[in-house]
mmCIF file of C-alpha atoms in Angstrom:
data_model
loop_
_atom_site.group_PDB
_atom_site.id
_atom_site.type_symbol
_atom_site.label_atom_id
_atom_site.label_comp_id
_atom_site.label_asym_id
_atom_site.label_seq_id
_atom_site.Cartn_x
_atom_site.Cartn_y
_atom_site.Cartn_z
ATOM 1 C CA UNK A 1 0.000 0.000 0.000
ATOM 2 C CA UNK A 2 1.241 3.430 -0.401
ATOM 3 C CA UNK A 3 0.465 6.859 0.089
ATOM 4 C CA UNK A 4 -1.010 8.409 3.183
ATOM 5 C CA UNK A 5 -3.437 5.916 5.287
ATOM 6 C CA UNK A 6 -5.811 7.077 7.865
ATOM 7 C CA UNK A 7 -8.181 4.318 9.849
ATOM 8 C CA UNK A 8 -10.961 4.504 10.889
ATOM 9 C CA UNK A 9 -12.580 6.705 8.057
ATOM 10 C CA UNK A 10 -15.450 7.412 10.195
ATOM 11 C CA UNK A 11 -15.622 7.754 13.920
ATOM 12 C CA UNK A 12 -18.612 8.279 16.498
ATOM 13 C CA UNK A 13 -17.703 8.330 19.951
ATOM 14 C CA UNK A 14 -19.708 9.754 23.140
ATOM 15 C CA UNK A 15 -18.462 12.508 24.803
ATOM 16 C CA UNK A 16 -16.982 9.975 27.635
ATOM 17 C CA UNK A 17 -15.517 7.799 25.323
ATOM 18 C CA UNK A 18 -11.574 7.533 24.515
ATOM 19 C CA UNK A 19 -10.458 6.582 20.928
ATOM 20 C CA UNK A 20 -7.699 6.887 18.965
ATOM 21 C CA UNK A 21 -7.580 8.331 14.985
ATOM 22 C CA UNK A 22 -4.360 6.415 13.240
ATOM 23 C CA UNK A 23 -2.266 7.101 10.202
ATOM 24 C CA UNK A 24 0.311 5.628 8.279
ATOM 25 C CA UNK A 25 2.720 6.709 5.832
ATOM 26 C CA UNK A 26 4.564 4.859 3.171
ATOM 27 C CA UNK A 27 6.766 7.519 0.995
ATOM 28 C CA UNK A 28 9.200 7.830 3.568
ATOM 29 C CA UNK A 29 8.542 11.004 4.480
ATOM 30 C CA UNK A 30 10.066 12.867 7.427
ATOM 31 C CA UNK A 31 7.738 15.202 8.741
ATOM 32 C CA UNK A 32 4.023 14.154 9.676
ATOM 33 C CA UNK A 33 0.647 16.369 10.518
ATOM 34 C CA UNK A 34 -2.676 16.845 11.880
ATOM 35 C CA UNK A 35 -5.774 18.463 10.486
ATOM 36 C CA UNK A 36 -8.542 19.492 11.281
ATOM 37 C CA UNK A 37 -11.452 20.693 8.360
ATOM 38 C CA UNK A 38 -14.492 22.217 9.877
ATOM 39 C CA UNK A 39 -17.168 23.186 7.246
ATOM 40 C CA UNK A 40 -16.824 26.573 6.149
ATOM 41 C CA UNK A 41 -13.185 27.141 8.068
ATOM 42 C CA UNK A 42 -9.852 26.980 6.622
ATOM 43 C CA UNK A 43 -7.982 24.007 7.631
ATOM 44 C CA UNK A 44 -6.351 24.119 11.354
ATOM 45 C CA UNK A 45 -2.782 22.794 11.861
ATOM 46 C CA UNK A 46 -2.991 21.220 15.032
ATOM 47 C CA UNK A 47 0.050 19.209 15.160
ATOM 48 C CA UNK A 48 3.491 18.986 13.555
ATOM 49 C CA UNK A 49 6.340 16.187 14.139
ATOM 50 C CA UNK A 50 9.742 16.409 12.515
ATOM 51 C CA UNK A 51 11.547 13.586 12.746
ATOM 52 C CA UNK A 52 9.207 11.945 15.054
ATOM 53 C CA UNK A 53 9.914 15.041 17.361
ATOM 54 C CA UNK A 54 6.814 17.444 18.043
ATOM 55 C CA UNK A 55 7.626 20.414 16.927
ATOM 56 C CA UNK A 56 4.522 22.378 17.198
ATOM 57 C CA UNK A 57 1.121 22.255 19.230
ATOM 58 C CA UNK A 58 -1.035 24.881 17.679
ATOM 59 C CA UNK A 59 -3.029 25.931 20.679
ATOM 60 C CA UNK A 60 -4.642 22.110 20.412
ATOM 61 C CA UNK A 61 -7.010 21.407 23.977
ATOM 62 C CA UNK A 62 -5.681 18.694 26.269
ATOM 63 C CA UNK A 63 -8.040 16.053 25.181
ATOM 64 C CA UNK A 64 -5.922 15.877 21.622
ATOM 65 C CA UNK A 65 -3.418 14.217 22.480
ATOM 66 C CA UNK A 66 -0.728 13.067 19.356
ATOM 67 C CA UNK A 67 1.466 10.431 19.450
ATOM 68 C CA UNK A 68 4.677 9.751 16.659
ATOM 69 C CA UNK A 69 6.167 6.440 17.624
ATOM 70 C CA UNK A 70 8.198 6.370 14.535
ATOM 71 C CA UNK A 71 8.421 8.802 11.213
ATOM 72 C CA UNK A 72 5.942 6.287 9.319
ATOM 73 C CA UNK A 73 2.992 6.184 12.109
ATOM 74 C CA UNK A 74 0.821 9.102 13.906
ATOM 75 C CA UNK A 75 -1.854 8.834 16.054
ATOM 76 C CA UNK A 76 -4.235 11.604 17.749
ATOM 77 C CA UNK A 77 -6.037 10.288 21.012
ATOM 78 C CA UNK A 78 -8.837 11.237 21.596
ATOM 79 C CA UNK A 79 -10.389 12.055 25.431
ATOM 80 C CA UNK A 80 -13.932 13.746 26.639
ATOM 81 C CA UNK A 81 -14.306 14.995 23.434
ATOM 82 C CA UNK A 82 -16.685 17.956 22.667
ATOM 83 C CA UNK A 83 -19.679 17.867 20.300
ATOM 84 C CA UNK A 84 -17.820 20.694 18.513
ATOM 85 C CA UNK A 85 -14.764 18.564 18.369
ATOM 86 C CA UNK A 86 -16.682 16.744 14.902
ATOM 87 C CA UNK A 87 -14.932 17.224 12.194
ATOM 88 C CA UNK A 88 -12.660 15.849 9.785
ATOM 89 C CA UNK A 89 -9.126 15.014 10.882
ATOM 90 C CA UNK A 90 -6.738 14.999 7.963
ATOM 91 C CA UNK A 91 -3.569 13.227 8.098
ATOM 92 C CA UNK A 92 -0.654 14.505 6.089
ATOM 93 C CA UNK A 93 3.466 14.295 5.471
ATOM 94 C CA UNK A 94 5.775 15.751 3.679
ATOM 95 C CA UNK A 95 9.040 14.527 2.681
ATOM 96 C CA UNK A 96 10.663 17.898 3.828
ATOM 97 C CA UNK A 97 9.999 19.120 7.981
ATOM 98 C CA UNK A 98 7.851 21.556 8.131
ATOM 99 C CA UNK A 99 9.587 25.062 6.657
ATOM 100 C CA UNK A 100 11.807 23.540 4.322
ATOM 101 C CA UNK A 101 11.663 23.601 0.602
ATOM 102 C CA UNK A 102 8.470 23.806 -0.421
ATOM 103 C CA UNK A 103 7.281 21.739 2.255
ATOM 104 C CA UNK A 104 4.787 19.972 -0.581
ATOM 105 C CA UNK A 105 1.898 17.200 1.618
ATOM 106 C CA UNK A 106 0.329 14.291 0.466
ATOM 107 C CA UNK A 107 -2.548 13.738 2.410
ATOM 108 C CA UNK A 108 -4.821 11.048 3.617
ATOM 109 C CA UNK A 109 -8.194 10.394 3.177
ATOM 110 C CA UNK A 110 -9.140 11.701 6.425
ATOM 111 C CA UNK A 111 -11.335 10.522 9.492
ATOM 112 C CA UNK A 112 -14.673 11.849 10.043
ATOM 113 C CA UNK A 113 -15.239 12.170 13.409
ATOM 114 C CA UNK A 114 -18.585 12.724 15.074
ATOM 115 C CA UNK A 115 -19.568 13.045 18.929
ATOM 116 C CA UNK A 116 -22.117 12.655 20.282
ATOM 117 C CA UNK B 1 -0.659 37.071 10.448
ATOM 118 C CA UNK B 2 -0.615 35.657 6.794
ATOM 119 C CA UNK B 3 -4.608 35.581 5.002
ATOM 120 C CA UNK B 4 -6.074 33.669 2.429
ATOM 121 C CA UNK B 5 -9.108 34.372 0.738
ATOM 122 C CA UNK B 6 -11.166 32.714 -1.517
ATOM 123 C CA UNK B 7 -14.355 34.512 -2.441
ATOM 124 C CA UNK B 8 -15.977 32.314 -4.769
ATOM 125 C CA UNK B 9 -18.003 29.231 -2.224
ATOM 126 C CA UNK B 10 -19.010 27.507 -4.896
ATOM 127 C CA UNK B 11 -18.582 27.843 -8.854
ATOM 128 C CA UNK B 12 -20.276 25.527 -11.483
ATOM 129 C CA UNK B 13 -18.991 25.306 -15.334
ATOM 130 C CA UNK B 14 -20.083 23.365 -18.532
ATOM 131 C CA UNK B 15 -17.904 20.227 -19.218
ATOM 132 C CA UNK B 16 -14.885 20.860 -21.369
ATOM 133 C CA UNK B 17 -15.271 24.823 -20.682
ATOM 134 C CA UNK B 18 -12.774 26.499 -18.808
ATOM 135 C CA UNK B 19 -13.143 28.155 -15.411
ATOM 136 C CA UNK B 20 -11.095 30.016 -13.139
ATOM 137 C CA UNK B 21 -10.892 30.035 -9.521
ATOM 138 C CA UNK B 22 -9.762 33.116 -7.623
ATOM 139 C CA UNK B 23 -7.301 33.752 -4.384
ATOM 140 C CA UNK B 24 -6.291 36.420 -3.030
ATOM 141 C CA UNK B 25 -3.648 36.581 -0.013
ATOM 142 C CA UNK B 26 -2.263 39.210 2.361
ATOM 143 C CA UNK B 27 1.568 39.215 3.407
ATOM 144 C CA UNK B 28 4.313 41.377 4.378
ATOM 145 C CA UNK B 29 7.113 39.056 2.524
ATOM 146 C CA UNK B 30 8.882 39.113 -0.393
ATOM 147 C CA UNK B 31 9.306 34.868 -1.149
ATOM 148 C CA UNK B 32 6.618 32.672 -0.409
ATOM 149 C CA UNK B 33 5.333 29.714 -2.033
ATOM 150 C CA UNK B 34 1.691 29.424 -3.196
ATOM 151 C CA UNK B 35 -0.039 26.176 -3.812
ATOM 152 C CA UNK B 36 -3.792 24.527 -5.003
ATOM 153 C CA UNK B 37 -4.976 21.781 -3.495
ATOM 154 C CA UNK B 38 -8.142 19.651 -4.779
ATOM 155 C CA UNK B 39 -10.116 17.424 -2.512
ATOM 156 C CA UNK B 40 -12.471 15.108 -4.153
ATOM 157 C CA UNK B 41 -15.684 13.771 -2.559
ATOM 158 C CA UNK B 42 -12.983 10.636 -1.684
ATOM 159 C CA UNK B 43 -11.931 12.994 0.600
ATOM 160 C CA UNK B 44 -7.954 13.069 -0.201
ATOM 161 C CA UNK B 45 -6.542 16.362 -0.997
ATOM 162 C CA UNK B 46 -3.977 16.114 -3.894
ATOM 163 C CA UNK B 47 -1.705 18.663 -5.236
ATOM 164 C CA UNK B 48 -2.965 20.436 -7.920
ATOM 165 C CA UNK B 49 0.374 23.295 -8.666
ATOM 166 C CA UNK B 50 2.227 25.483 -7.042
ATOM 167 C CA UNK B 51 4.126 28.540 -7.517
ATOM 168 C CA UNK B 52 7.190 30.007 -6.661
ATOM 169 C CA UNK B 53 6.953 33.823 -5.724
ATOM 170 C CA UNK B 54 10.422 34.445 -7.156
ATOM 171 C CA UNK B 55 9.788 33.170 -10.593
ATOM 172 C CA UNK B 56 7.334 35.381 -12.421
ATOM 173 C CA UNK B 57 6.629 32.774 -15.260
ATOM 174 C CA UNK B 58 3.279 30.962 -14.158
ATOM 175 C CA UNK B 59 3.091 27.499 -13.360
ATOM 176 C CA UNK B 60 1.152 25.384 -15.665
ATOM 177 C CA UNK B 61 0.291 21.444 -15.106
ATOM 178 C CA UNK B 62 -1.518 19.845 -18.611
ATOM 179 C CA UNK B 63 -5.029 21.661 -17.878
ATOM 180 C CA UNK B 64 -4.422 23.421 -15.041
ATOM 181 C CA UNK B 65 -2.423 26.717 -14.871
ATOM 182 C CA UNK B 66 -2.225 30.242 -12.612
ATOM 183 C CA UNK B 67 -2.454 33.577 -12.871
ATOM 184 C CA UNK B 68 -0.225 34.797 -10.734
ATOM 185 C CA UNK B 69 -0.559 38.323 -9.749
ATOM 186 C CA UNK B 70 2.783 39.352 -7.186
ATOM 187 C CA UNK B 71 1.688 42.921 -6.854
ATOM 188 C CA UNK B 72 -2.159 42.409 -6.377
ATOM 189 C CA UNK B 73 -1.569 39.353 -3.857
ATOM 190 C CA UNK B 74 -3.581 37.593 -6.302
ATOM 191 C CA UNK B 75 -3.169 33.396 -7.545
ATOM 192 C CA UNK B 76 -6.022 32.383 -9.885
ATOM 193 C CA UNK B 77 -6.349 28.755 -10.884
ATOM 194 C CA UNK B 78 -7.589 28.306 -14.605
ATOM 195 C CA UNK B 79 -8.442 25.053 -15.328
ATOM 196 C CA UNK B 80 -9.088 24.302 -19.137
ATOM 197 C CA UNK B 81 -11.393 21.687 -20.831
ATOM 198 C CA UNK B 82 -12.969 20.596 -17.729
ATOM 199 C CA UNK B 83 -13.693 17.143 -17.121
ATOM 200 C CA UNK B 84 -16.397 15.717 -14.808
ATOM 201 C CA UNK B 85 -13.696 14.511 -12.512
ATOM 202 C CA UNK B 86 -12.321 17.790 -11.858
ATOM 203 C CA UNK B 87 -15.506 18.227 -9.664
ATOM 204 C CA UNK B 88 -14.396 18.915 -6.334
ATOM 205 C CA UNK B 89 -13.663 21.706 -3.555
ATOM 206 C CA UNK B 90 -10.453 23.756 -4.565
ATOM 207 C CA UNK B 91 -8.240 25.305 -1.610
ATOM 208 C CA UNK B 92 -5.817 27.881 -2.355
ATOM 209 C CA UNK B 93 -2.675 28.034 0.250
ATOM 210 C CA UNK B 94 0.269 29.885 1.452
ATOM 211 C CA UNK B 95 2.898 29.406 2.742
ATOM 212 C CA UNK B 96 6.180 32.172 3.436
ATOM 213 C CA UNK B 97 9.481 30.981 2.473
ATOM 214 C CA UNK B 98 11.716 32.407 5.641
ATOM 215 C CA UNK B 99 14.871 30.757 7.044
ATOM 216 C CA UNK B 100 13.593 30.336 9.935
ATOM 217 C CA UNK B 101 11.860 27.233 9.032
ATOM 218 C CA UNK B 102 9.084 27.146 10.927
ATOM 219 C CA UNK B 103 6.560 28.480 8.210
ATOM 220 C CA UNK B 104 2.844 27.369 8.100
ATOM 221 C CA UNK B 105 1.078 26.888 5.446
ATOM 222 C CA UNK B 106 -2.055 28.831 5.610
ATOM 223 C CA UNK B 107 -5.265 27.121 3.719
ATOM 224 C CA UNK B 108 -8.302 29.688 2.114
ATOM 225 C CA UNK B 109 -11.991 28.291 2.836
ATOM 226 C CA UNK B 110 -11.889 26.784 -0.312
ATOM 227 C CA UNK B 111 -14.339 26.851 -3.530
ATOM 228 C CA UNK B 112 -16.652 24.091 -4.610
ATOM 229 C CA UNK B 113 -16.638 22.854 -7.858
ATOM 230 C CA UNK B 114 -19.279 21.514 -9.763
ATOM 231 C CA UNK B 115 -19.067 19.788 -13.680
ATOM 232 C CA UNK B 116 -22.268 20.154 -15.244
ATOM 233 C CA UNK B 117 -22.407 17.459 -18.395
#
């Protein structure tokens, strides 16, 4: 498989609930994101890793929390989510960090997320 | 802080007509890249072209191609002889070019696209 892979593709979860979003990456890229696409709103950056190092947390609430075990995996988990966390939560990397060259992302397919 | 505006929500053209999507930015640099992005009803936002804000020749990619405007902050996509899979929302981006390296890219609210047969 290659490209950009993001399970589940859709999500609903009660407000109580933990889950976890996952994504994959098989280009060998070195830098890895978060997403998130509201309706009507530009995209958010929520998180960047370089190098499996997080190198920035835009302002993201507590109950996001992202996890880079390696440079091919990324995971956001999610905790007493809010019904106005819904959304979709796009994966992306790029084989440049974040800043360098023109930085170009490939993208998953994203993970709709709904709660309840 | 760095803009992006797309004005157009939604646009609709005839199949194998052209059509051009408009953007419109607001920065205080001088290099910066600028980029389209498509995202089908699959979901997956791909690359569409991108543009250097150093080189005044405008990018071009088979049907798709830009005017790019440096002094009126402005980056329209054209895309020629639509197809019906061209139908999908269109986000314009930016993103400075500093040596920092710590630039974001900044996404518009995108356009919607839709190929009438």
């Amino acid at each position: 498989e290659t490209g950009v892979t993001q399970t589940p593709r859709h999500l609903v979860m009660g407000m109580t609930n933990k889950k976890s979003l996952k994504c994959e990456q098989h280009l060998g890229h070195n830098a890895m994101y978060w997403y998130k696409q509201s309706a009507k709103k530009p995209l958010e950056l929520m998180f960047v890793y370089n190098f499996k190092e997080q190198t920035e947390n835009n302002s993201v609430p507590s109950r996001f929390s992202p996890e880079c075990p390696n440079s091919s995996h990324l995971f956001l988990h999610l905790h007493t989510l809010q019904p106005e966390d819904s959304a979709l939560y796009l994966c992306a990397s790029s084989q440049d960090p974040q800043g360098v060259g023109a930085n170009v992302l490939t993208f998953g397919a994203g993970s709709r997320l709904t709660v309840l | 802080a760095q803009t992006v505006t797309q004005s157009q929500p939604e646009m609709s053209v005839q199949e194998a007509e052209t059509v051009t999507l408009s953007c419109t930015y607001d920065t205080s640099e001088s290099d910066y890249y600028l980029f389209w992005y498509k995202q089908p009803p699959s979901r997956q936002m791909i690359l569409v072209i991108r543009q250097e804000a150093y080189k005044q020749q405008n990018a071009t990619e088979n049907r798709f191609s830009v005017n790019f405007q440096k002094a009126a902050k402005s980056f329209s996509l054209k895309i020629s002889d639509s197809q019906l899979g061209d139908a999908a929302m269109y986000f314009c981006a930016y993103r400075g070019r500093s040596n920092f390296g710590n630039e974001k890219l900044t996404f518009g609210t995108g356009t919607r696209l839709t190929i009438i047969p």
